[in-house]
């Protein structure tokens, strides 16, 4: 079974691999239904989805009905205004067939103008706080992509006491000195305030290097090319899990899910030289441009 740890100050002991439901956003219900036994087999008890993940909320609805109170359920909204955020949350509850979620997250809050709108009077943060008071969500979090997000999360935590953050974290990304410094400052603050930290892109290899074709190629399950070698996946996942209090959100690459779960269950600490070798062997490169940092 995958180890569990306190999910910040929520009081929930979450599996350290969180199921990223984007993986079932573009599959039929029969395919999605084959995933749940795998989660249960490995002890995954936390699901992360989003309103914008295709049919993901619809696909997990039968699971939640069949296994009430067994999963910590998190979703996301991309709305920045209060009315839109409230409507998004209510639609998510309807789609999943639940009366509340454990966590609602502001999705990819990185652009300064969107950040200002979300935190303004009548914005998304205010509306979600009201929804929390009404019992529609227990906790509120914030997520993001790119090399600017760790610094933006620090800014967000100065303005509002979010219960969780989500950001990219991998051996490759942590070789970027500015991003690493921002991440370390964020992790220190989150540890002090008991804010849960979720990570994404653990098994990312690189952006796709070939154009997508209409036929003759398996359907791509993620916008980036994931690692496929089981040993490399194991090292990538365990690099993250070796950091206390970090959680790994599984990739939208559904085919890799069994390998991620097995890696987390077996727990083998990778050596730095192995990770460096993987970067060379599999030509792993950062998904995000360092120039992003100049746009903060």
CSV table of C-alpha atoms in Angstrom, one decimal:
chain,number,residue,atom,x,y,z
A,1,UNK,CA,0.0,0.0,0.0
A,2,UNK,CA,1.1,3.5,-0.7
A,3,UNK,CA,2.1,5.4,2.4
A,4,UNK,CA,-0.1,8.2,3.7
A,5,UNK,CA,0.7,11.5,5.3
A,6,UNK,CA,-1.2,14.4,6.7
A,7,UNK,CA,-2.6,16.6,3.9
A,8,UNK,CA,-1.5,19.8,5.5
A,9,UNK,CA,-3.8,21.0,8.3
A,10,UNK,CA,-6.9,19.4,6.8
A,11,UNK,CA,-6.9,16.5,9.2
A,12,UNK,CA,-7.0,14.0,6.3
A,13,UNK,CA,-4.3,11.3,5.9
A,14,UNK,CA,-3.9,11.3,2.1
A,15,UNK,CA,-2.1,8.7,0.0
A,16,UNK,CA,1.1,10.3,-1.2
A,17,UNK,CA,0.1,9.7,-4.7
A,18,UNK,CA,-3.1,11.5,-5.5
A,19,UNK,CA,-5.1,10.3,-8.5
A,20,UNK,CA,-5.1,13.0,-11.2
A,21,UNK,CA,-8.5,12.5,-12.7
A,22,UNK,CA,-7.5,14.4,-15.9
A,23,UNK,CA,-6.4,10.8,-16.9
A,24,UNK,CA,-10.1,9.9,-17.3
A,25,UNK,CA,-11.3,13.1,-18.8
A,26,UNK,CA,-11.3,11.8,-22.4
A,27,UNK,CA,-12.1,8.1,-22.0
A,28,UNK,CA,-15.4,6.3,-21.9
A,29,UNK,CA,-17.0,5.2,-18.6
A,30,UNK,CA,-16.0,1.5,-19.1
A,31,UNK,CA,-12.3,2.5,-19.3
A,32,UNK,CA,-12.6,4.8,-16.3
A,33,UNK,CA,-14.3,2.1,-14.3
A,34,UNK,CA,-11.3,-0.1,-14.8
A,35,UNK,CA,-9.1,2.4,-12.9
A,36,UNK,CA,-10.9,2.4,-9.6
A,37,UNK,CA,-9.9,-1.1,-8.5
A,38,UNK,CA,-6.3,-0.1,-9.2
A,39,UNK,CA,-6.6,2.9,-6.9
A,40,UNK,CA,-8.1,0.8,-4.2
A,41,UNK,CA,-5.5,-1.9,-4.6
A,42,UNK,CA,-2.7,0.6,-3.9
A,43,UNK,CA,-4.6,2.5,-1.2
A,44,UNK,CA,-5.1,5.7,-3.1
A,45,UNK,CA,-7.7,7.7,-1.2
A,46,UNK,CA,-7.5,11.2,-2.7
A,47,UNK,CA,-8.8,12.3,-6.1
A,48,UNK,CA,-7.9,15.6,-7.8
A,49,UNK,CA,-10.1,16.7,-10.7
A,50,UNK,CA,-11.2,19.9,-12.3
A,51,UNK,CA,-14.1,21.5,-14.1
A,52,UNK,CA,-12.0,21.9,-17.2
A,53,UNK,CA,-10.8,18.2,-17.4
A,54,UNK,CA,-13.2,17.1,-20.0
A,55,UNK,CA,-15.6,14.5,-18.6
A,56,UNK,CA,-13.5,13.7,-15.6
A,57,UNK,CA,-16.0,14.8,-13.0
A,58,UNK,CA,-18.7,12.7,-14.7
A,59,UNK,CA,-16.4,9.7,-14.9
A,60,UNK,CA,-15.6,9.7,-11.2
A,61,UNK,CA,-19.2,10.2,-10.1
A,62,UNK,CA,-20.1,6.5,-10.1
A,63,UNK,CA,-16.9,5.7,-8.1
A,64,UNK,CA,-17.9,8.3,-5.5
A,65,UNK,CA,-21.4,6.9,-5.2
A,66,UNK,CA,-20.1,3.3,-4.9
A,67,UNK,CA,-17.5,4.3,-2.3
A,68,UNK,CA,-19.0,7.1,-0.2
A,69,UNK,CA,-16.5,8.9,2.1
A,70,UNK,CA,-13.6,6.8,0.9
A,71,UNK,CA,-12.0,9.5,-1.1
A,72,UNK,CA,-10.8,13.0,-0.4
A,73,UNK,CA,-12.3,14.9,-3.4
A,74,UNK,CA,-10.7,18.0,-4.8
A,75,UNK,CA,-11.7,19.9,-7.9
A,76,UNK,CA,-10.8,23.2,-9.5
A,77,UNK,CA,-12.3,26.3,-11.1
A,78,UNK,CA,-10.6,28.6,-13.7
A,79,UNK,CA,-13.1,31.4,-13.0
A,80,UNK,CA,-11.6,34.6,-11.5
A,81,UNK,CA,-14.8,36.4,-10.7
A,82,UNK,CA,-17.0,35.5,-7.8
A,83,UNK,CA,-20.1,34.7,-9.8
A,84,UNK,CA,-18.2,32.4,-12.2
A,85,UNK,CA,-16.4,30.6,-9.4
A,86,UNK,CA,-19.6,29.9,-7.5
A,87,UNK,CA,-21.3,28.7,-10.7
A,88,UNK,CA,-18.3,26.5,-11.5
A,89,UNK,CA,-18.3,24.9,-8.1
A,90,UNK,CA,-22.0,24.2,-8.1
A,91,UNK,CA,-21.8,22.6,-11.6
A,92,UNK,CA,-18.9,20.4,-10.3
A,93,UNK,CA,-21.0,19.3,-7.4
A,94,UNK,CA,-23.8,18.4,-9.8
A,95,UNK,CA,-21.6,16.6,-12.2
A,96,UNK,CA,-20.0,14.5,-9.4
A,97,UNK,CA,-23.3,13.9,-7.6
A,98,UNK,CA,-22.1,15.2,-4.3
A,99,UNK,CA,-23.3,17.9,-1.9
A,100,UNK,CA,-19.8,19.2,-1.2
A,101,UNK,CA,-16.1,18.7,-2.0
A,102,UNK,CA,-13.2,18.5,0.3
A,103,UNK,CA,-11.1,21.0,-1.6
A,104,UNK,CA,-11.9,23.6,-4.3
A,105,UNK,CA,-8.8,25.2,-6.0
A,106,UNK,CA,-8.2,28.3,-8.0
A,107,UNK,CA,-6.6,26.7,-11.1
A,108,UNK,CA,-3.4,28.1,-12.6
A,109,UNK,CA,-3.5,31.4,-10.8
A,110,UNK,CA,-0.2,32.8,-12.2
A,111,UNK,CA,-1.0,35.9,-14.4
A,112,UNK,CA,-0.9,39.2,-12.3
A,113,UNK,CA,-4.1,40.6,-13.8
A,114,UNK,CA,-6.0,37.3,-13.1
A,115,UNK,CA,-4.5,37.2,-9.6
A,116,UNK,CA,-5.7,40.7,-8.9
A,117,UNK,CA,-9.2,39.9,-10.2
A,118,UNK,CA,-9.4,36.7,-8.1
A,119,UNK,CA,-8.5,38.5,-4.9
A,120,UNK,CA,-10.5,41.6,-5.5
A,121,UNK,CA,-13.8,42.4,-3.8
A,122,UNK,CA,-16.4,40.2,-5.5
A,123,UNK,CA,-13.7,37.9,-6.9
A,124,UNK,CA,-13.3,34.2,-6.8
A,125,UNK,CA,-11.5,34.0,-3.4
A,126,UNK,CA,-14.4,35.9,-1.7
A,127,UNK,CA,-17.0,33.7,-3.3
A,128,UNK,CA,-15.2,30.5,-2.5
A,129,UNK,CA,-14.8,31.6,1.1
A,130,UNK,CA,-18.5,32.1,1.3
A,131,UNK,CA,-19.1,28.7,-0.3
A,132,UNK,CA,-16.9,27.3,2.5
A,133,UNK,CA,-19.0,28.9,5.1
A,134,UNK,CA,-22.1,27.4,3.5
A,135,UNK,CA,-20.5,23.9,3.6
A,136,UNK,CA,-20.1,23.5,-0.2
A,137,UNK,CA,-16.3,23.0,0.3
A,138,UNK,CA,-14.2,22.2,3.3
A,139,UNK,CA,-11.0,23.8,2.1
A,140,UNK,CA,-9.6,26.2,-0.5
A,141,UNK,CA,-6.4,25.8,-2.5
A,142,UNK,CA,-4.5,27.3,-5.4
A,143,UNK,CA,-2.7,25.7,-8.3
A,144,UNK,CA,-0.4,26.7,-11.1
A,145,UNK,CA,2.1,25.8,-13.8
A,146,UNK,CA,5.3,27.2,-15.1
A,147,UNK,CA,8.5,28.6,-13.5
A,148,UNK,CA,6.7,31.7,-12.0
A,149,UNK,CA,4.2,29.8,-9.9
A,150,UNK,CA,6.2,29.1,-6.8
A,151,UNK,CA,6.8,32.9,-6.4
A,152,UNK,CA,3.1,33.6,-7.2
A,153,UNK,CA,2.0,31.0,-4.6
A,154,UNK,CA,4.1,32.9,-2.0
A,155,UNK,CA,2.2,36.1,-3.0
A,156,UNK,CA,-1.1,34.3,-2.8
A,157,UNK,CA,-0.3,33.0,0.7
A,158,UNK,CA,0.4,36.6,1.8
A,159,UNK,CA,-3.1,37.6,0.7
A,160,UNK,CA,-5.2,34.6,1.7
A,161,UNK,CA,-4.7,31.6,4.0
A,162,UNK,CA,-5.0,28.9,1.4
A,163,UNK,CA,-5.0,25.3,2.6
A,164,UNK,CA,-3.1,23.8,-0.2
A,165,UNK,CA,-0.9,24.7,-3.2
A,166,UNK,CA,0.0,22.7,-6.3
A,167,UNK,CA,3.1,23.3,-8.6
A,168,UNK,CA,5.5,21.5,-10.9
A,169,UNK,CA,8.3,19.6,-9.1
A,170,UNK,CA,10.9,17.2,-10.6
A,171,UNK,CA,14.6,16.6,-10.5
A,172,UNK,CA,14.9,18.4,-13.9
A,173,UNK,CA,13.0,21.5,-12.8
A,174,UNK,CA,14.9,21.7,-9.6
A,175,UNK,CA,18.1,22.2,-11.6
A,176,UNK,CA,16.9,25.7,-12.4
A,177,UNK,CA,18.5,27.8,-9.7
A,178,UNK,CA,15.9,30.6,-9.6
A,179,UNK,CA,13.0,28.2,-9.6
A,180,UNK,CA,14.6,26.0,-7.0
A,181,UNK,CA,15.1,29.0,-4.7
A,182,UNK,CA,11.5,30.1,-5.1
A,183,UNK,CA,10.3,26.5,-4.4
A,184,UNK,CA,12.5,26.2,-1.3
A,185,UNK,CA,11.0,29.5,0.1
A,186,UNK,CA,7.5,28.2,-0.6
A,187,UNK,CA,8.1,24.8,1.0
A,188,UNK,CA,9.5,26.5,4.1
A,189,UNK,CA,6.4,28.7,4.4
A,190,UNK,CA,4.0,25.8,3.7
A,191,UNK,CA,5.8,23.7,6.4
A,192,UNK,CA,5.5,26.5,8.9
A,193,UNK,CA,1.8,27.1,8.2
A,194,UNK,CA,0.9,23.5,7.5
A,195,UNK,CA,-0.2,24.1,4.0
A,196,UNK,CA,-0.5,21.0,1.9
A,197,UNK,CA,1.9,20.8,-1.2
A,198,UNK,CA,0.9,18.8,-4.3
A,199,UNK,CA,3.3,18.4,-7.1
A,200,UNK,CA,2.8,17.7,-10.8
A,201,UNK,CA,5.0,16.8,-13.8
A,202,UNK,CA,7.1,14.2,-11.9
A,203,UNK,CA,7.3,11.8,-14.9
A,204,UNK,CA,7.4,14.5,-17.7
A,205,UNK,CA,10.1,13.8,-20.2
A,206,UNK,CA,9.8,16.8,-22.5
A,207,UNK,CA,7.4,18.5,-24.9
A,208,UNK,CA,6.5,16.4,-27.8
A,209,UNK,CA,9.2,16.6,-30.4
A,210,UNK,CA,7.1,15.4,-33.3
A,211,UNK,CA,3.9,16.9,-34.7
A,212,UNK,CA,0.7,15.3,-33.8
A,213,UNK,CA,-0.8,13.2,-36.7
A,214,UNK,CA,-4.4,12.4,-37.3
A,215,UNK,CA,-3.8,8.7,-37.7
A,216,UNK,CA,-1.1,6.1,-37.4
A,217,UNK,CA,-0.1,7.2,-33.9
A,218,UNK,CA,-1.5,6.2,-30.5
A,219,UNK,CA,-3.7,8.9,-29.0
A,220,UNK,CA,-1.6,11.2,-26.8
A,221,UNK,CA,-2.8,11.2,-23.2
A,222,UNK,CA,-0.9,14.3,-22.0
A,223,UNK,CA,0.2,17.5,-23.6
A,224,UNK,CA,3.8,16.5,-22.8
A,225,UNK,CA,5.7,13.3,-23.5
A,226,UNK,CA,5.9,11.2,-20.4
A,227,UNK,CA,8.6,8.8,-19.4
A,228,UNK,CA,7.8,5.2,-20.3
A,229,UNK,CA,10.7,3.2,-18.8
A,230,UNK,CA,9.5,1.7,-15.5
A,231,UNK,CA,12.8,2.2,-13.8
A,232,UNK,CA,13.1,5.9,-14.9
A,233,UNK,CA,9.5,6.5,-13.7
A,234,UNK,CA,10.3,4.9,-10.4
A,235,UNK,CA,13.3,7.1,-9.9
A,236,UNK,CA,11.3,10.2,-10.9
A,237,UNK,CA,8.4,9.5,-8.6
A,238,UNK,CA,10.6,8.6,-5.6
A,239,UNK,CA,12.7,11.7,-6.1
A,240,UNK,CA,9.6,13.7,-5.2
A,241,UNK,CA,8.4,11.4,-2.5
A,242,UNK,CA,11.8,11.5,-0.7
A,243,UNK,CA,10.9,15.1,0.1
A,244,UNK,CA,8.8,15.0,3.3
A,245,UNK,CA,5.2,16.4,3.0
A,246,UNK,CA,5.2,16.4,-0.8
A,247,UNK,CA,2.4,14.7,-2.6
A,248,UNK,CA,2.5,13.5,-6.3
A,249,UNK,CA,-0.5,14.0,-8.5
A,250,UNK,CA,-0.5,11.3,-11.1
A,251,UNK,CA,-0.3,12.3,-14.7
A,252,UNK,CA,-3.0,12.5,-17.3
A,253,UNK,CA,-1.0,9.8,-19.1
A,254,UNK,CA,-3.3,6.9,-18.0
A,255,UNK,CA,-1.0,4.2,-19.4
A,256,UNK,CA,1.7,5.2,-16.9
A,257,UNK,CA,-0.6,5.1,-13.8
A,258,UNK,CA,0.2,1.5,-12.8
A,259,UNK,CA,3.9,2.3,-13.0
A,260,UNK,CA,3.5,5.4,-10.9
A,261,UNK,CA,1.5,3.5,-8.2
A,262,UNK,CA,4.0,0.6,-8.2
A,263,UNK,CA,6.9,3.0,-7.8
A,264,UNK,CA,5.3,4.8,-4.9
A,265,UNK,CA,4.5,1.5,-3.2
A,266,UNK,CA,8.0,0.1,-3.6
A,267,UNK,CA,9.8,3.3,-2.4
A,268,UNK,CA,13.4,3.2,-3.5
A,269,UNK,CA,15.5,6.3,-3.0
A,270,UNK,CA,17.2,7.2,-6.3
A,271,UNK,CA,20.8,8.2,-6.5
A,272,UNK,CA,21.6,11.6,-8.0
A,273,UNK,CA,23.9,10.1,-10.6
A,274,UNK,CA,21.0,7.9,-11.7
A,275,UNK,CA,18.7,10.9,-12.1
A,276,UNK,CA,21.4,12.8,-14.0
A,277,UNK,CA,21.9,9.7,-16.3
A,278,UNK,CA,18.1,9.6,-16.9
A,279,UNK,CA,18.2,13.2,-18.1
A,280,UNK,CA,20.8,12.3,-20.6
A,281,UNK,CA,19.5,8.9,-21.7
A,282,UNK,CA,15.9,10.0,-22.1
A,283,UNK,CA,16.7,13.6,-23.1
A,284,UNK,CA,14.6,15.0,-20.3
A,285,UNK,CA,14.1,18.7,-20.6
A,286,UNK,CA,12.1,21.3,-18.6
A,287,UNK,CA,8.6,21.9,-20.0
A,288,UNK,CA,8.7,25.5,-19.1
A,289,UNK,CA,10.8,28.4,-20.5
A,290,UNK,CA,13.1,30.2,-18.1
A,291,UNK,CA,12.1,33.4,-19.7
A,292,UNK,CA,8.8,33.1,-17.9
A,293,UNK,CA,10.5,34.4,-14.8
A,294,UNK,CA,11.0,37.8,-16.4
A,295,UNK,CA,7.2,38.3,-16.6
A,296,UNK,CA,6.4,38.2,-12.9
